[in-house]
Amino acid sequence: MQLGVGTDPSNPWILQENEFNSRHLGKLEAVMCQGNGYMGVREATEEHYVGEHRDTLIAGTFDKFDGEVNELPNLPDVTEIKIEINGQLLDLNQGEVSDYRRIIDLKSGLLTRSFTWTIAEHAYRFKFERLVSMANRHLIVSRVTITPLDGQAVVKVQSGIDGQQTNSGSQHLVEGDKRLFDGEFMQMLTSTNESKINMAMTTCHKFKTADGHAIKQHMEIGRRQVFFNFTDTIAAQATLQFVKYSTFVTDRDNDFQGQDLTALQEFGLSQLKTACAESFDEQLAATTAAWQRSVWNYGKLQIESSDMDDQVALNFARYQLAVSTPAHDHRMNIGAKGLTGEGYKGHTFWDTEIFMLPYYIFTKPEVAKSLIEYRYLGLAGAHRKSQDNQYAGAQFPWEAAWPSDGESTPVWGAADIITGRAMKIWSGFIEQHITSDVAYGAMEYVNATGDDQFALDKVYEIILDAARFWASRLEYNETADRYEINDVIGPDEYKEHINNNAFTNYTAQWTLQTAIDLYEALKTNEPKKFAELNQKLDLDKYYQLWQAQVDKIYLLQPNADGVIPENDTYLSLKTIDLSKYKTAEHVGGIFNDYNLDQISKIQVTKQADVLLLLYLFEQKFAAQEKRINWDYYEPRTTHDSSLSLSTHAVLASDLKMTDKAYELFQRACQIDIGPDMASSNDGTHSASLGGIWNAVVFGFGGVRLLGETLRIEPHLPEAWTNLSFEIFWQQQRLRITVDKSRLTVKALDATAPVSFEHRGKQYRLSENESVIIDL
């Protein structure tokens, strides 16, 4: 696999940069981003460079200006450390750099950067280490080691808290107090402009010199900045080492119990004092253990491949998901760029339910539950959007921020290349399949886990409320005696204002049918809960409406050639040669030649649309139907969305096109860590990272949730000799191992029998029991 970052042939947990290049700052800042789900810190280097994006983002701390939408504010920075040595400011664009290496250890989250810098005829050895603790989510720790190699050196350092960070020029933070405690603990207070979230950043330094002498720090206070300055003289071959401890706390944190700013200030200070009582190595040991305990012990996955980078890509995907998933707080969800950059303003999309939720459903169900609870907390905002659009029920926002905010999609976007005018972003108005996606993801959780109590408490209400929306949204076509859904955007966002998008119509019909089934089951089996929901949602009325509508929803059928139309007009549009766009180095190349209005009149698809429908509802479609539609739509798909390749990889695997599936899987892996050195400047692609896992487990591993049945029918690519992974199913843990000739399924720590299906045959396992099936 061709990658844009280095790997270590002996260690699949390592990503590395072996040569410094300031033109590629954004790529490495994002893919080597550190975090713990609460906080994400881009890997900007300690020294400053033009073009850097020095982002520190805390989940859920949304803020906005009048007339704009909420975004995660870029918080004060503690990672920049200015170092001047013998009068030379550290800058790797000057002098000579040798033995350069920057490494992110995905297993522990440790970042290490080391190099020898030669300037003005003197050489110096530097080593920078940084961790964002998984053991204490408020904590960042950096260790700096400086060694002059061929003579004495005078080192001047400025290090502290810089509150002059912005979101592309927008400053979301109000300047607050800056204090020094006990002569060593520096603190800055700030708050967001509109949402009034109070924050405290606190930092200190611990020094280690060759002869044990003390280093005196001098505090410097500027506008939105507070720093320590210190100077030391280091003998040749001697070493100066210091550790910087920093904590971030906000009054939105669910582990903060204080009621006022003073309590928050004390909370941040106490967090820091506790942290700096331990050495860097002790903090590293704690965070390494926490990564193992909370991430790597779940969903273990091992690939034996002729290309070791396949395993690296899987480890990277899982690392990035852990960095960006706020598993600690159900009031928050995963942003399209996670916590790795400012792209999409930290907002949550359908990416969660369709591309990332499956990973957590099958590897850590309690996290999936939290992500669904976020949607439940968003019902008030969904009701508000629905009412604003003169519909009923819950119309979920296309872009979501804080749960109660409702729709958070910007109204205007980039300029049209033809007209020069800003283009309206219609997704927040008419990309309505999100409501079905939310319902679908919630029901997948229930079917996979058997969590009946959570279903009663939250999930069923989400689905029933979504069905109320669709009942009010459907449009009756009297001439055809059917219900249609007009003026929408489907998953293919190159087609705006179209009628009867197949994916939208089918998923709306699924939502109504599921609501009918739930109504009947609750009324019979859970009368108390039914009465509660009936009073709240007027279910008796809607049940009659759903029954009248569900079988008359227009579900687009295959034409004479077996092709399911993507929408009412897609198959009548003109065709062009798309080869140069499908093979382009960068996505979106078609916009160099056409604007969106022109693209809407061409048979070109941005990402899986009809094919996504065939993947999610595979039991509704025969294999021949899938193959016909694959052959039609894949050549017309540019894969300009990062969501596309992994979906196609799973479907190709289902169709036993294993070589093609493997090619698409590797291309999906390359979206963030591949050779395009600008692909991740705004942050990594969360949905694609979830999709990589889906391609392995659902595609090559053949795992599929069909209603309440688990199916396992693997198809290994030629390059793989073995695939082993663990999943949760019905609250039991399974280990699935596949080689070229056998499938082995073992029930681990089972407290009840576990059933699955393979090629139509049912298997049943008890605790620690295995079954071996010849392939």
mmCIF file of C-alpha atoms in Angstrom, residues 488-743:
data_model
loop_
_atom_site.group_PDB
_atom_site.id
_atom_site.type_symbol
_atom_site.label_atom_id
_atom_site.label_comp_id
_atom_site.label_asym_id
_atom_site.label_seq_id
_atom_site.Cartn_x
_atom_site.Cartn_y
_atom_site.Cartn_z
ATOM 1 C CA VAL A 488 -34.654 16.095 -1.495
ATOM 2 C CA ILE A 489 -30.955 15.299 -1.510
ATOM 3 C CA GLY A 490 -29.988 11.662 -1.143
ATOM 4 C CA PRO A 491 -26.585 10.301 -0.144
ATOM 5 C CA ASP A 492 -25.404 11.373 -3.616
ATOM 6 C CA GLU A 493 -24.970 15.069 -2.872
ATOM 7 C CA TYR A 494 -24.280 15.837 -6.525
ATOM 8 C CA LYS A 495 -28.045 15.653 -7.082
ATOM 9 C CA GLU A 496 -29.978 18.401 -5.309
ATOM 10 C CA HIS A 497 -33.738 19.064 -5.476
ATOM 11 C CA ILE A 498 -34.530 15.680 -6.899
ATOM 12 C CA ASN A 499 -37.698 13.650 -6.453
ATOM 13 C CA ASN A 500 -37.940 10.165 -5.000
ATOM 14 C CA ASN A 501 -34.368 9.342 -4.134
ATOM 15 C CA ALA A 502 -34.346 5.564 -3.823
ATOM 16 C CA PHE A 503 -32.330 5.502 -0.593
ATOM 17 C CA THR A 504 -34.553 8.119 1.040
ATOM 18 C CA ASN A 505 -37.797 6.429 0.030
ATOM 19 C CA TYR A 506 -36.759 2.923 1.021
ATOM 20 C CA THR A 507 -35.420 4.025 4.399
ATOM 21 C CA ALA A 508 -38.529 6.115 5.093
ATOM 22 C CA GLN A 509 -40.651 3.044 4.316
ATOM 23 C CA TRP A 510 -38.479 0.972 6.659
ATOM 24 C CA THR A 511 -39.012 3.555 9.406
ATOM 25 C CA LEU A 512 -42.790 3.430 9.040
ATOM 26 C CA GLN A 513 -42.898 -0.372 8.948
ATOM 27 C CA THR A 514 -40.652 -0.604 11.996
ATOM 28 C CA ALA A 515 -42.884 1.874 13.826
ATOM 29 C CA ILE A 516 -45.959 -0.216 12.989
ATOM 30 C CA ASP A 517 -44.228 -3.333 14.335
ATOM 31 C CA LEU A 518 -43.203 -1.504 17.498
ATOM 32 C CA TYR A 519 -46.675 -0.105 18.054
ATOM 33 C CA GLU A 520 -48.194 -3.575 17.916
ATOM 34 C CA ALA A 521 -45.485 -5.189 20.067
ATOM 35 C CA LEU A 522 -45.583 -2.488 22.740
ATOM 36 C CA LYS A 523 -49.358 -2.477 22.920
ATOM 37 C CA THR A 524 -49.366 -6.225 23.486
ATOM 38 C CA ASN A 525 -46.250 -6.774 25.592
ATOM 39 C CA GLU A 526 -45.518 -3.452 27.310
ATOM 40 C CA PRO A 527 -48.899 -1.810 27.989
ATOM 41 C CA LYS A 528 -47.547 0.643 30.566
ATOM 42 C CA LYS A 529 -44.818 1.939 28.238
ATOM 43 C CA PHE A 530 -47.254 1.944 25.347
ATOM 44 C CA ALA A 531 -49.697 4.116 27.286
ATOM 45 C CA GLU A 532 -46.890 6.550 28.139
ATOM 46 C CA LEU A 533 -45.711 6.853 24.540
ATOM 47 C CA ASN A 534 -49.251 6.913 23.173
ATOM 48 C CA GLN A 535 -50.068 9.921 25.304
ATOM 49 C CA LYS A 536 -46.786 11.623 24.398
ATOM 50 C CA LEU A 537 -46.753 10.891 20.657
ATOM 51 C CA ASP A 538 -50.438 10.281 19.818
ATOM 52 C CA LEU A 539 -49.579 6.829 18.552
ATOM 53 C CA ASP A 540 -53.135 5.619 17.945
ATOM 54 C CA LYS A 541 -53.624 8.391 15.398
ATOM 55 C CA TYR A 542 -50.302 7.813 13.680
ATOM 56 C CA TYR A 543 -50.680 4.043 13.624
ATOM 57 C CA GLN A 544 -53.725 4.430 11.396
ATOM 58 C CA LEU A 545 -51.827 6.857 9.176
ATOM 59 C CA TRP A 546 -48.743 4.640 8.951
ATOM 60 C CA GLN A 547 -50.855 1.671 7.929
ATOM 61 C CA ALA A 548 -52.518 3.696 5.195
ATOM 62 C CA GLN A 549 -49.172 4.954 3.889
ATOM 63 C CA VAL A 550 -46.577 2.229 4.303
ATOM 64 C CA ASP A 551 -47.525 -0.001 1.380
ATOM 65 C CA LYS A 552 -48.076 2.961 -0.923
ATOM 66 C CA ILE A 553 -44.681 4.598 -0.501
ATOM 67 C CA TYR A 554 -43.054 4.758 -3.912
ATOM 68 C CA LEU A 555 -40.130 2.319 -3.888
ATOM 69 C CA LEU A 556 -38.248 2.709 -7.132
ATOM 70 C CA GLN A 557 -38.093 -0.619 -8.957
ATOM 71 C CA PRO A 558 -35.488 -1.978 -11.382
ATOM 72 C CA ASN A 559 -35.935 -0.956 -15.005
ATOM 73 C CA ALA A 560 -35.886 -3.437 -17.892
ATOM 74 C CA ASP A 561 -32.117 -3.799 -17.466
ATOM 75 C CA GLY A 562 -32.397 -4.458 -13.743
ATOM 76 C CA VAL A 563 -31.112 -1.030 -12.657
ATOM 77 C CA ILE A 564 -32.793 0.646 -9.703
ATOM 78 C CA PRO A 565 -33.067 4.369 -10.540
ATOM 79 C CA GLU A 566 -31.228 6.574 -8.059
ATOM 80 C CA ASN A 567 -34.110 9.029 -8.410
ATOM 81 C CA ASP A 568 -36.888 9.920 -10.841
ATOM 82 C CA THR A 569 -34.566 11.439 -13.449
ATOM 83 C CA TYR A 570 -31.073 9.968 -12.976
ATOM 84 C CA LEU A 571 -31.320 7.356 -15.723
ATOM 85 C CA SER A 572 -32.414 9.965 -18.282
ATOM 86 C CA LEU A 573 -29.425 12.260 -17.687
ATOM 87 C CA LYS A 574 -26.543 12.500 -20.136
ATOM 88 C CA THR A 575 -23.373 10.461 -19.627
ATOM 89 C CA ILE A 576 -19.786 11.670 -19.941
ATOM 90 C CA ASP A 577 -16.367 10.071 -19.693
ATOM 91 C CA LEU A 578 -15.545 10.158 -15.961
ATOM 92 C CA SER A 579 -12.232 8.331 -16.149
ATOM 93 C CA LYS A 580 -10.037 11.353 -15.457
ATOM 94 C CA TYR A 581 -12.062 12.208 -12.343
ATOM 95 C CA LYS A 582 -12.085 8.638 -11.035
ATOM 96 C CA THR A 583 -8.301 8.366 -11.352
ATOM 97 C CA ALA A 584 -7.418 11.897 -10.226
ATOM 98 C CA GLU A 585 -4.877 12.396 -7.459
ATOM 99 C CA HIS A 586 -7.280 14.620 -5.516
ATOM 100 C CA VAL A 587 -11.036 14.295 -4.985
ATOM 101 C CA GLY A 588 -13.489 16.824 -6.381
ATOM 102 C CA GLY A 589 -11.670 17.302 -9.665
ATOM 103 C CA ILE A 590 -14.943 17.410 -11.558
ATOM 104 C CA PHE A 591 -15.530 20.882 -10.109
ATOM 105 C CA ASN A 592 -12.601 22.136 -12.155
ATOM 106 C CA ASP A 593 -14.769 21.642 -15.233
ATOM 107 C CA TYR A 594 -18.384 21.879 -14.045
ATOM 108 C CA ASN A 595 -20.408 23.620 -11.371
ATOM 109 C CA LEU A 596 -22.955 21.794 -9.231
ATOM 110 C CA ASP A 597 -25.890 22.763 -11.427
ATOM 111 C CA GLN A 598 -24.134 21.260 -14.458
ATOM 112 C CA ILE A 599 -23.132 18.137 -12.508
ATOM 113 C CA SER A 600 -26.755 17.633 -11.497
ATOM 114 C CA LYS A 601 -27.562 17.066 -15.179
ATOM 115 C CA ILE A 602 -24.937 14.312 -15.629
ATOM 116 C CA GLN A 603 -25.031 10.642 -14.632
ATOM 117 C CA VAL A 604 -22.314 11.036 -12.016
ATOM 118 C CA THR A 605 -22.608 10.007 -8.376
ATOM 119 C CA LYS A 606 -20.507 11.414 -5.555
ATOM 120 C CA GLN A 607 -20.722 8.367 -3.281
ATOM 121 C CA ALA A 608 -22.643 5.156 -2.707
ATOM 122 C CA ASP A 609 -26.372 5.837 -2.932
ATOM 123 C CA VAL A 610 -28.317 2.967 -4.495
ATOM 124 C CA LEU A 611 -25.380 0.721 -3.615
ATOM 125 C CA LEU A 612 -25.558 1.836 0.018
ATOM 126 C CA LEU A 613 -29.213 0.811 0.008
ATOM 127 C CA LEU A 614 -28.262 -2.636 -1.315
ATOM 128 C CA TYR A 615 -25.613 -2.930 1.425
ATOM 129 C CA LEU A 616 -27.787 -1.892 4.366
ATOM 130 C CA PHE A 617 -30.849 -3.855 3.238
ATOM 131 C CA GLU A 618 -29.104 -6.719 1.545
ATOM 132 C CA GLN A 619 -31.773 -9.282 2.448
ATOM 133 C CA LYS A 620 -34.273 -7.372 0.272
ATOM 134 C CA PHE A 621 -32.213 -7.747 -2.893
ATOM 135 C CA ALA A 622 -30.925 -10.779 -4.767
ATOM 136 C CA ALA A 623 -27.247 -11.147 -5.590
ATOM 137 C CA GLN A 624 -27.928 -10.719 -9.313
ATOM 138 C CA GLU A 625 -29.760 -7.441 -8.613
ATOM 139 C CA LYS A 626 -26.800 -6.193 -6.611
ATOM 140 C CA ARG A 627 -24.320 -7.124 -9.328
ATOM 141 C CA ILE A 628 -26.343 -5.409 -12.065
ATOM 142 C CA ASN A 629 -26.546 -2.220 -10.028
ATOM 143 C CA TRP A 630 -22.881 -2.430 -9.077
ATOM 144 C CA ASP A 631 -21.927 -2.679 -12.752
ATOM 145 C CA TYR A 632 -24.079 0.340 -13.519
ATOM 146 C CA TYR A 633 -23.344 2.697 -10.640
ATOM 147 C CA GLU A 634 -19.723 2.053 -9.652
ATOM 148 C CA PRO A 635 -18.354 3.289 -12.999
ATOM 149 C CA ARG A 636 -20.482 6.415 -12.525
ATOM 150 C CA THR A 637 -19.251 7.047 -8.972
ATOM 151 C CA THR A 638 -16.299 9.391 -8.434
ATOM 152 C CA HIS A 639 -15.849 8.434 -4.744
ATOM 153 C CA ASP A 640 -15.415 12.135 -4.019
ATOM 154 C CA SER A 641 -16.793 11.536 -0.526
ATOM 155 C CA SER A 642 -14.595 9.715 1.983
ATOM 156 C CA LEU A 643 -17.697 7.688 2.926
ATOM 157 C CA SER A 644 -17.826 5.925 -0.433
ATOM 158 C CA LEU A 645 -14.888 3.547 -0.790
ATOM 159 C CA SER A 646 -15.512 1.457 2.325
ATOM 160 C CA THR A 647 -19.172 0.911 1.406
ATOM 161 C CA HIS A 648 -18.167 -0.259 -2.044
ATOM 162 C CA ALA A 649 -15.530 -2.527 -0.484
ATOM 163 C CA VAL A 650 -18.139 -4.288 1.673
ATOM 164 C CA LEU A 651 -20.552 -4.707 -1.204
ATOM 165 C CA ALA A 652 -17.812 -5.964 -3.531
ATOM 166 C CA SER A 653 -16.893 -8.543 -0.912
ATOM 167 C CA ASP A 654 -20.534 -9.640 -0.644
ATOM 168 C CA LEU A 655 -20.550 -10.095 -4.402
ATOM 169 C CA LYS A 656 -17.402 -12.244 -4.138
ATOM 170 C CA MET A 657 -15.421 -9.625 -6.076
ATOM 171 C CA THR A 658 -12.670 -10.038 -3.508
ATOM 172 C CA ASP A 659 -9.816 -8.537 -5.507
ATOM 173 C CA LYS A 660 -11.888 -5.428 -6.189
ATOM 174 C CA ALA A 661 -12.947 -5.285 -2.537
ATOM 175 C CA TYR A 662 -9.320 -5.384 -1.427
ATOM 176 C CA GLU A 663 -8.360 -2.623 -3.865
ATOM 177 C CA LEU A 664 -11.197 -0.436 -2.536
ATOM 178 C CA PHE A 665 -10.292 -1.272 1.067
ATOM 179 C CA GLN A 666 -6.708 -0.143 0.538
ATOM 180 C CA ARG A 667 -7.856 3.026 -1.184
ATOM 181 C CA ALA A 668 -10.096 3.749 1.811
ATOM 182 C CA CYS A 669 -7.086 3.264 4.084
ATOM 183 C CA GLN A 670 -5.149 5.795 1.997
ATOM 184 C CA ILE A 671 -7.672 8.619 2.497
ATOM 185 C CA ASP A 672 -5.850 9.856 5.584
ATOM 186 C CA ILE A 673 -2.465 8.126 5.598
ATOM 187 C CA GLY A 674 -2.008 7.795 1.837
ATOM 188 C CA PRO A 675 0.225 9.808 -0.499
ATOM 189 C CA ASP A 676 -2.099 12.825 -0.865
ATOM 190 C CA MET A 677 -0.276 15.158 1.534
ATOM 191 C CA ALA A 678 -3.181 17.628 1.694
ATOM 192 C CA SER A 679 -6.012 15.148 2.246
ATOM 193 C CA SER A 680 -6.300 15.653 6.000
ATOM 194 C CA ASN A 681 -5.338 19.275 6.514
ATOM 195 C CA ASP A 682 -8.733 20.071 8.055
ATOM 196 C CA GLY A 683 -8.774 16.853 10.081
ATOM 197 C CA THR A 684 -9.050 13.125 9.539
ATOM 198 C CA HIS A 685 -12.174 11.506 8.091
ATOM 199 C CA SER A 686 -14.090 9.878 10.934
ATOM 200 C CA ALA A 687 -16.664 8.045 8.826
ATOM 201 C CA SER A 688 -13.991 6.573 6.577
ATOM 202 C CA LEU A 689 -12.105 5.343 9.651
ATOM 203 C CA GLY A 690 -15.215 3.537 10.853
ATOM 204 C CA GLY A 691 -15.744 2.296 7.313
ATOM 205 C CA ILE A 692 -12.280 0.702 7.260
ATOM 206 C CA TRP A 693 -13.320 -1.509 10.178
ATOM 207 C CA ASN A 694 -16.626 -2.232 8.437
ATOM 208 C CA ALA A 695 -14.771 -3.308 5.285
ATOM 209 C CA VAL A 696 -12.704 -5.797 7.274
ATOM 210 C CA VAL A 697 -15.339 -7.238 9.611
ATOM 211 C CA PHE A 698 -18.504 -6.927 7.507
ATOM 212 C CA GLY A 699 -16.750 -7.378 4.183
ATOM 213 C CA PHE A 700 -13.853 -9.826 4.445
ATOM 214 C CA GLY A 701 -15.055 -11.207 7.784
ATOM 215 C CA GLY A 702 -18.542 -11.678 6.368
ATOM 216 C CA VAL A 703 -20.310 -10.570 9.549
ATOM 217 C CA ARG A 704 -23.745 -9.144 8.982
ATOM 218 C CA LEU A 705 -26.699 -8.322 11.185
ATOM 219 C CA LEU A 706 -29.833 -9.457 9.334
ATOM 220 C CA GLY A 707 -32.673 -8.364 11.570
ATOM 221 C CA GLU A 708 -31.994 -10.277 14.771
ATOM 222 C CA THR A 709 -29.800 -12.893 13.086
ATOM 223 C CA LEU A 710 -25.998 -12.875 13.009
ATOM 224 C CA ARG A 711 -24.586 -14.155 9.731
ATOM 225 C CA ILE A 712 -20.908 -15.006 9.244
ATOM 226 C CA GLU A 713 -19.723 -15.745 5.680
ATOM 227 C CA PRO A 714 -16.108 -14.613 5.229
ATOM 228 C CA HIS A 715 -14.183 -13.936 2.008
ATOM 229 C CA LEU A 716 -10.472 -13.331 2.587
ATOM 230 C CA PRO A 717 -8.500 -11.350 0.008
ATOM 231 C CA GLU A 718 -5.625 -13.140 -1.695
ATOM 232 C CA ALA A 719 -3.027 -11.144 0.262
ATOM 233 C CA TRP A 720 -4.355 -12.345 3.631
ATOM 234 C CA THR A 721 -3.654 -15.735 5.130
ATOM 235 C CA ASN A 722 -5.523 -15.193 8.382
ATOM 236 C CA LEU A 723 -8.017 -12.809 9.948
ATOM 237 C CA SER A 724 -8.975 -12.919 13.631
ATOM 238 C CA PHE A 725 -11.293 -10.533 15.429
ATOM 239 C CA GLU A 726 -13.610 -10.307 18.420
ATOM 240 C CA ILE A 727 -17.137 -8.935 18.502
ATOM 241 C CA PHE A 728 -19.980 -8.651 20.977
ATOM 242 C CA TRP A 729 -23.253 -10.270 19.992
ATOM 243 C CA GLN A 730 -26.286 -10.352 22.264
ATOM 244 C CA GLN A 731 -24.056 -9.285 25.160
ATOM 245 C CA GLN A 732 -21.734 -12.254 24.565
ATOM 246 C CA ARG A 733 -18.192 -12.092 23.205
ATOM 247 C CA LEU A 734 -17.175 -14.086 20.133
ATOM 248 C CA ARG A 735 -13.753 -14.673 18.606
ATOM 249 C CA ILE A 736 -13.903 -15.274 14.859
ATOM 250 C CA THR A 737 -10.873 -16.654 13.040
ATOM 251 C CA VAL A 738 -10.678 -17.167 9.298
ATOM 252 C CA ASP A 739 -7.987 -18.664 7.109
ATOM 253 C CA LYS A 740 -8.089 -19.887 3.528
ATOM 254 C CA SER A 741 -9.921 -23.082 4.360
ATOM 255 C CA ARG A 742 -11.648 -22.744 7.723
ATOM 256 C CA LEU A 743 -13.880 -20.515 9.799
#
